[in-house]
Amino acid sequence: MSVRIRLTRCGRRNRPFYRIGVFDARSKRDGKSIEIVGTYNPIEADPEKKYSINEERIKYWIGVGAQPTDKVKVILKKKGII
């Protein structure tokens, strides 16, 4: 089974909010996740509140072989996890 760490969209129209989740690679963008490991709010002005990430679980899933998407890689690099 191929596992990906990717974003799933929440929030209302013109006010996006994303959850960072661990998904089976074959599932839909907003499909059922294996685990939610963080959130990303692109509208938030305060950089401390923009990302909320469970670093321990992210490191676990990457260690097990989960592949983050390009956008999630950028977020993880900004937080210093990768």
JSON list of N, CA and C in Angstrom, two decimals, residues 13-52:
[
{"chain": "A", "resi": 13, "resn": "ARG", "atom": "N", "xyz": [-16.24, 28.77, 1.18]},
{"chain": "A", "resi": 13, "resn": "ARG", "atom": "CA", "xyz": [-15.81, 29.36, -0.08]},
{"chain": "A", "resi": 13, "resn": "ARG", "atom": "C", "xyz": [-15.01, 30.64, 0.19]},
{"chain": "A", "resi": 14, "resn": "ASN", "atom": "N", "xyz": [-13.89, 30.79, -0.48]},
{"chain": "A", "resi": 14, "resn": "ASN", "atom": "CA", "xyz": [-12.97, 31.93, -0.35]},
{"chain": "A", "resi": 14, "resn": "ASN", "atom": "C", "xyz": [-12.31, 32.04, 1.02]},
{"chain": "A", "resi": 15, "resn": "ARG", "atom": "N", "xyz": [-12.45, 31.06, 1.87]},
{"chain": "A", "resi": 15, "resn": "ARG", "atom": "CA", "xyz": [-11.79, 31.01, 3.18]},
{"chain": "A", "resi": 15, "resn": "ARG", "atom": "C", "xyz": [-11.21, 29.61, 3.38]},
{"chain": "A", "resi": 16, "resn": "PRO", "atom": "N", "xyz": [-10.20, 29.23, 2.61]},
{"chain": "A", "resi": 16, "resn": "PRO", "atom": "CA", "xyz": [-9.69, 27.86, 2.69]},
{"chain": "A", "resi": 16, "resn": "PRO", "atom": "C", "xyz": [-8.99, 27.56, 4.00]},
{"chain": "A", "resi": 17, "resn": "PHE", "atom": "N", "xyz": [-9.07, 26.34, 4.40]},
{"chain": "A", "resi": 17, "resn": "PHE", "atom": "CA", "xyz": [-8.41, 25.81, 5.59]},
{"chain": "A", "resi": 17, "resn": "PHE", "atom": "C", "xyz": [-8.07, 24.37, 5.24]},
{"chain": "A", "resi": 18, "resn": "TYR", "atom": "N", "xyz": [-6.87, 23.95, 5.53]},
{"chain": "A", "resi": 18, "resn": "TYR", "atom": "CA", "xyz": [-6.43, 22.62, 5.12]},
{"chain": "A", "resi": 18, "resn": "TYR", "atom": "C", "xyz": [-6.03, 21.77, 6.32]},
{"chain": "A", "resi": 19, "resn": "ARG", "atom": "N", "xyz": [-6.33, 20.49, 6.25]},
{"chain": "A", "resi": 19, "resn": "ARG", "atom": "CA", "xyz": [-5.83, 19.53, 7.21]},
{"chain": "A", "resi": 19, "resn": "ARG", "atom": "C", "xyz": [-4.70, 18.76, 6.54]},
{"chain": "A", "resi": 20, "resn": "ILE", "atom": "N", "xyz": [-3.64, 18.51, 7.28]},
{"chain": "A", "resi": 20, "resn": "ILE", "atom": "CA", "xyz": [-2.54, 17.70, 6.77]},
{"chain": "A", "resi": 20, "resn": "ILE", "atom": "C", "xyz": [-2.81, 16.29, 7.26]},
{"chain": "A", "resi": 21, "resn": "GLY", "atom": "N", "xyz": [-2.98, 15.38, 6.33]},
{"chain": "A", "resi": 21, "resn": "GLY", "atom": "CA", "xyz": [-3.36, 14.03, 6.70]},
{"chain": "A", "resi": 21, "resn": "GLY", "atom": "C", "xyz": [-2.54, 12.97, 6.01]},
{"chain": "A", "resi": 22, "resn": "VAL", "atom": "N", "xyz": [-2.61, 11.78, 6.55]},
{"chain": "A", "resi": 22, "resn": "VAL", "atom": "CA", "xyz": [-1.97, 10.61, 5.97]},
{"chain": "A", "resi": 22, "resn": "VAL", "atom": "C", "xyz": [-3.06, 9.82, 5.26]},
{"chain": "A", "resi": 23, "resn": "PHE", "atom": "N", "xyz": [-2.85, 9.58, 3.95]},
{"chain": "A", "resi": 23, "resn": "PHE", "atom": "CA", "xyz": [-3.87, 8.96, 3.11]},
{"chain": "A", "resi": 23, "resn": "PHE", "atom": "C", "xyz": [-3.28, 7.80, 2.33]},
{"chain": "A", "resi": 24, "resn": "ASP", "atom": "N", "xyz": [-4.14, 6.86, 1.98]},
{"chain": "A", "resi": 24, "resn": "ASP", "atom": "CA", "xyz": [-3.79, 5.88, 0.97]},
{"chain": "A", "resi": 24, "resn": "ASP", "atom": "C", "xyz": [-3.69, 6.66, -0.35]},
{"chain": "A", "resi": 25, "resn": "ALA", "atom": "N", "xyz": [-2.68, 6.40, -1.14]},
{"chain": "A", "resi": 25, "resn": "ALA", "atom": "CA", "xyz": [-2.44, 7.17, -2.36]},
{"chain": "A", "resi": 25, "resn": "ALA", "atom": "C", "xyz": [-3.60, 7.09, -3.35]},
{"chain": "A", "resi": 26, "resn": "ARG", "atom": "N", "xyz": [-4.41, 6.06, -3.27]},
{"chain": "A", "resi": 26, "resn": "ARG", "atom": "CA", "xyz": [-5.51, 5.88, -4.22]},
{"chain": "A", "resi": 26, "resn": "ARG", "atom": "C", "xyz": [-6.79, 6.60, -3.80]},
{"chain": "A", "resi": 27, "resn": "SER", "atom": "N", "xyz": [-6.84, 7.15, -2.58]},
{"chain": "A", "resi": 27, "resn": "SER", "atom": "CA", "xyz": [-8.07, 7.79, -2.10]},
{"chain": "A", "resi": 27, "resn": "SER", "atom": "C", "xyz": [-8.23, 9.19, -2.70]},
{"chain": "A", "resi": 28, "resn": "LYS", "atom": "N", "xyz": [-9.45, 9.70, -2.64]},
{"chain": "A", "resi": 28, "resn": "LYS", "atom": "CA", "xyz": [-9.77, 11.02, -3.16]},
{"chain": "A", "resi": 28, "resn": "LYS", "atom": "C", "xyz": [-9.12, 12.09, -2.30]},
{"chain": "A", "resi": 29, "resn": "ARG", "atom": "N", "xyz": [-9.06, 13.32, -2.83]},
{"chain": "A", "resi": 29, "resn": "ARG", "atom": "CA", "xyz": [-8.45, 14.43, -2.10]},
{"chain": "A", "resi": 29, "resn": "ARG", "atom": "C", "xyz": [-9.12, 14.64, -0.74]},
{"chain": "A", "resi": 30, "resn": "ASP", "atom": "N", "xyz": [-10.43, 14.63, -0.72]},
{"chain": "A", "resi": 30, "resn": "ASP", "atom": "CA", "xyz": [-11.16, 14.84, 0.52]},
{"chain": "A", "resi": 30, "resn": "ASP", "atom": "C", "xyz": [-11.74, 13.53, 1.05]},
{"chain": "A", "resi": 31, "resn": "GLY", "atom": "N", "xyz": [-11.11, 12.43, 0.70]},
{"chain": "A", "resi": 31, "resn": "GLY", "atom": "CA", "xyz": [-11.58, 11.12, 1.14]},
{"chain": "A", "resi": 31, "resn": "GLY", "atom": "C", "xyz": [-11.17, 10.82, 2.57]},
{"chain": "A", "resi": 32, "resn": "LYS", "atom": "N", "xyz": [-11.36, 9.57, 2.94]},
{"chain": "A", "resi": 32, "resn": "LYS", "atom": "CA", "xyz": [-11.08, 9.13, 4.31]},
{"chain": "A", "resi": 32, "resn": "LYS", "atom": "C", "xyz": [-9.57, 9.06, 4.54]},
{"chain": "A", "resi": 33, "resn": "SER", "atom": "N", "xyz": [-9.13, 9.66, 5.65]},
{"chain": "A", "resi": 33, "resn": "SER", "atom": "CA", "xyz": [-7.71, 9.66, 5.97]},
{"chain": "A", "resi": 33, "resn": "SER", "atom": "C", "xyz": [-7.39, 8.55, 6.96]},
{"chain": "A", "resi": 34, "resn": "ILE", "atom": "N", "xyz": [-6.13, 8.16, 6.99]},
{"chain": "A", "resi": 34, "resn": "ILE", "atom": "CA", "xyz": [-5.66, 7.20, 7.99]},
{"chain": "A", "resi": 34, "resn": "ILE", "atom": "C", "xyz": [-5.48, 7.93, 9.31]},
{"chain": "A", "resi": 35, "resn": "GLU", "atom": "N", "xyz": [-4.89, 9.14, 9.25]},
{"chain": "A", "resi": 35, "resn": "GLU", "atom": "CA", "xyz": [-4.65, 9.94, 10.45]},
{"chain": "A", "resi": 35, "resn": "GLU", "atom": "C", "xyz": [-4.48, 11.40, 10.05]},
{"chain": "A", "resi": 36, "resn": "ILE", "atom": "N", "xyz": [-5.00, 12.32, 10.86]},
{"chain": "A", "resi": 36, "resn": "ILE", "atom": "CA", "xyz": [-4.79, 13.75, 10.67]},
{"chain": "A", "resi": 36, "resn": "ILE", "atom": "C", "xyz": [-3.60, 14.14, 11.55]},
{"chain": "A", "resi": 37, "resn": "VAL", "atom": "N", "xyz": [-2.57, 14.73, 10.92]},
{"chain": "A", "resi": 37, "resn": "VAL", "atom": "CA", "xyz": [-1.34, 15.04, 11.66]},
{"chain": "A", "resi": 37, "resn": "VAL", "atom": "C", "xyz": [-1.07, 16.54, 11.79]},
{"chain": "A", "resi": 38, "resn": "GLY", "atom": "N", "xyz": [-1.96, 17.38, 11.26]},
{"chain": "A", "resi": 38, "resn": "GLY", "atom": "CA", "xyz": [-1.75, 18.81, 11.41]},
{"chain": "A", "resi": 38, "resn": "GLY", "atom": "C", "xyz": [-2.76, 19.61, 10.62]},
{"chain": "A", "resi": 39, "resn": "THR", "atom": "N", "xyz": [-2.59, 20.94, 10.68]},
{"chain": "A", "resi": 39, "resn": "THR", "atom": "CA", "xyz": [-3.46, 21.85, 9.94]},
{"chain": "A", "resi": 39, "resn": "THR", "atom": "C", "xyz": [-2.62, 22.95, 9.30]},
{"chain": "A", "resi": 40, "resn": "TYR", "atom": "N", "xyz": [-3.19, 23.58, 8.27]},
{"chain": "A", "resi": 40, "resn": "TYR", "atom": "CA", "xyz": [-2.55, 24.69, 7.57]},
{"chain": "A", "resi": 40, "resn": "TYR", "atom": "C", "xyz": [-3.63, 25.70, 7.24]},
{"chain": "A", "resi": 41, "resn": "ASN", "atom": "N", "xyz": [-3.44, 26.95, 7.71]},
{"chain": "A", "resi": 41, "resn": "ASN", "atom": "CA", "xyz": [-4.39, 28.02, 7.47]},
{"chain": "A", "resi": 41, "resn": "ASN", "atom": "C", "xyz": [-3.68, 29.11, 6.67]},
{"chain": "A", "resi": 42, "resn": "PRO", "atom": "N", "xyz": [-3.83, 29.16, 5.34]},
{"chain": "A", "resi": 42, "resn": "PRO", "atom": "CA", "xyz": [-3.09, 30.12, 4.53]},
{"chain": "A", "resi": 42, "resn": "PRO", "atom": "C", "xyz": [-3.51, 31.57, 4.74]},
{"chain": "A", "resi": 43, "resn": "ILE", "atom": "N", "xyz": [-4.67, 31.82, 5.31]},
{"chain": "A", "resi": 43, "resn": "ILE", "atom": "CA", "xyz": [-5.16, 33.18, 5.48]},
{"chain": "A", "resi": 43, "resn": "ILE", "atom": "C", "xyz": [-4.62, 33.81, 6.78]},
{"chain": "A", "resi": 44, "resn": "GLU", "atom": "N", "xyz": [-4.23, 33.01, 7.73]},
{"chain": "A", "resi": 44, "resn": "GLU", "atom": "CA", "xyz": [-3.73, 33.50, 9.02]},
{"chain": "A", "resi": 44, "resn": "GLU", "atom": "C", "xyz": [-2.51, 34.40, 8.82]},
{"chain": "A", "resi": 45, "resn": "ALA", "atom": "N", "xyz": [-2.51, 35.58, 9.45]},
{"chain": "A", "resi": 45, "resn": "ALA", "atom": "CA", "xyz": [-1.40, 36.52, 9.31]},
{"chain": "A", "resi": 45, "resn": "ALA", "atom": "C", "xyz": [-0.23, 36.16, 10.22]},
{"chain": "A", "resi": 46, "resn": "ASP", "atom": "N", "xyz": [-0.52, 35.62, 11.39]},
{"chain": "A", "resi": 46, "resn": "ASP", "atom": "CA", "xyz": [0.53, 35.26, 12.35]},
{"chain": "A", "resi": 46, "resn": "ASP", "atom": "C", "xyz": [1.21, 33.95, 11.91]},
{"chain": "A", "resi": 47, "resn": "PRO", "atom": "N", "xyz": [2.53, 33.99, 11.62]},
{"chain": "A", "resi": 47, "resn": "PRO", "atom": "CA", "xyz": [3.20, 32.77, 11.14]},
{"chain": "A", "resi": 47, "resn": "PRO", "atom": "C", "xyz": [3.20, 31.62, 12.15]},
{"chain": "A", "resi": 48, "resn": "GLU", "atom": "N", "xyz": [3.11, 31.92, 13.43]},
{"chain": "A", "resi": 48, "resn": "GLU", "atom": "CA", "xyz": [3.08, 30.88, 14.45]},
{"chain": "A", "resi": 48, "resn": "GLU", "atom": "C", "xyz": [1.77, 30.09, 14.41]},
{"chain": "A", "resi": 49, "resn": "LYS", "atom": "N", "xyz": [0.68, 30.76, 14.05]},
{"chain": "A", "resi": 49, "resn": "LYS", "atom": "CA", "xyz": [-0.64, 30.11, 14.02]},
{"chain": "A", "resi": 49, "resn": "LYS", "atom": "C", "xyz": [-0.99, 29.54, 12.65]},
{"chain": "A", "resi": 50, "resn": "LYS", "atom": "N", "xyz": [-0.17, 29.86, 11.63]},
{"chain": "A", "resi": 50, "resn": "LYS", "atom": "CA", "xyz": [-0.46, 29.41, 10.27]},
{"chain": "A", "resi": 50, "resn": "LYS", "atom": "C", "xyz": [-0.38, 27.89, 10.15]},
{"chain": "A", "resi": 51, "resn": "TYR", "atom": "N", "xyz": [0.57, 27.28, 10.85]},
{"chain": "A", "resi": 51, "resn": "TYR", "atom": "CA", "xyz": [0.77, 25.83, 10.79]},
{"chain": "A", "resi": 51, "resn": "TYR", "atom": "C", "xyz": [0.63, 25.24, 12.18]},
{"chain": "A", "resi": 52, "resn": "SER", "atom": "N", "xyz": [-0.03, 24.12, 12.26]},
{"chain": "A", "resi": 52, "resn": "SER", "atom": "CA", "xyz": [-0.11, 23.34, 13.50]},
{"chain": "A", "resi": 52, "resn": "SER", "atom": "C", "xyz": [0.20, 21.90, 13.10]}
]
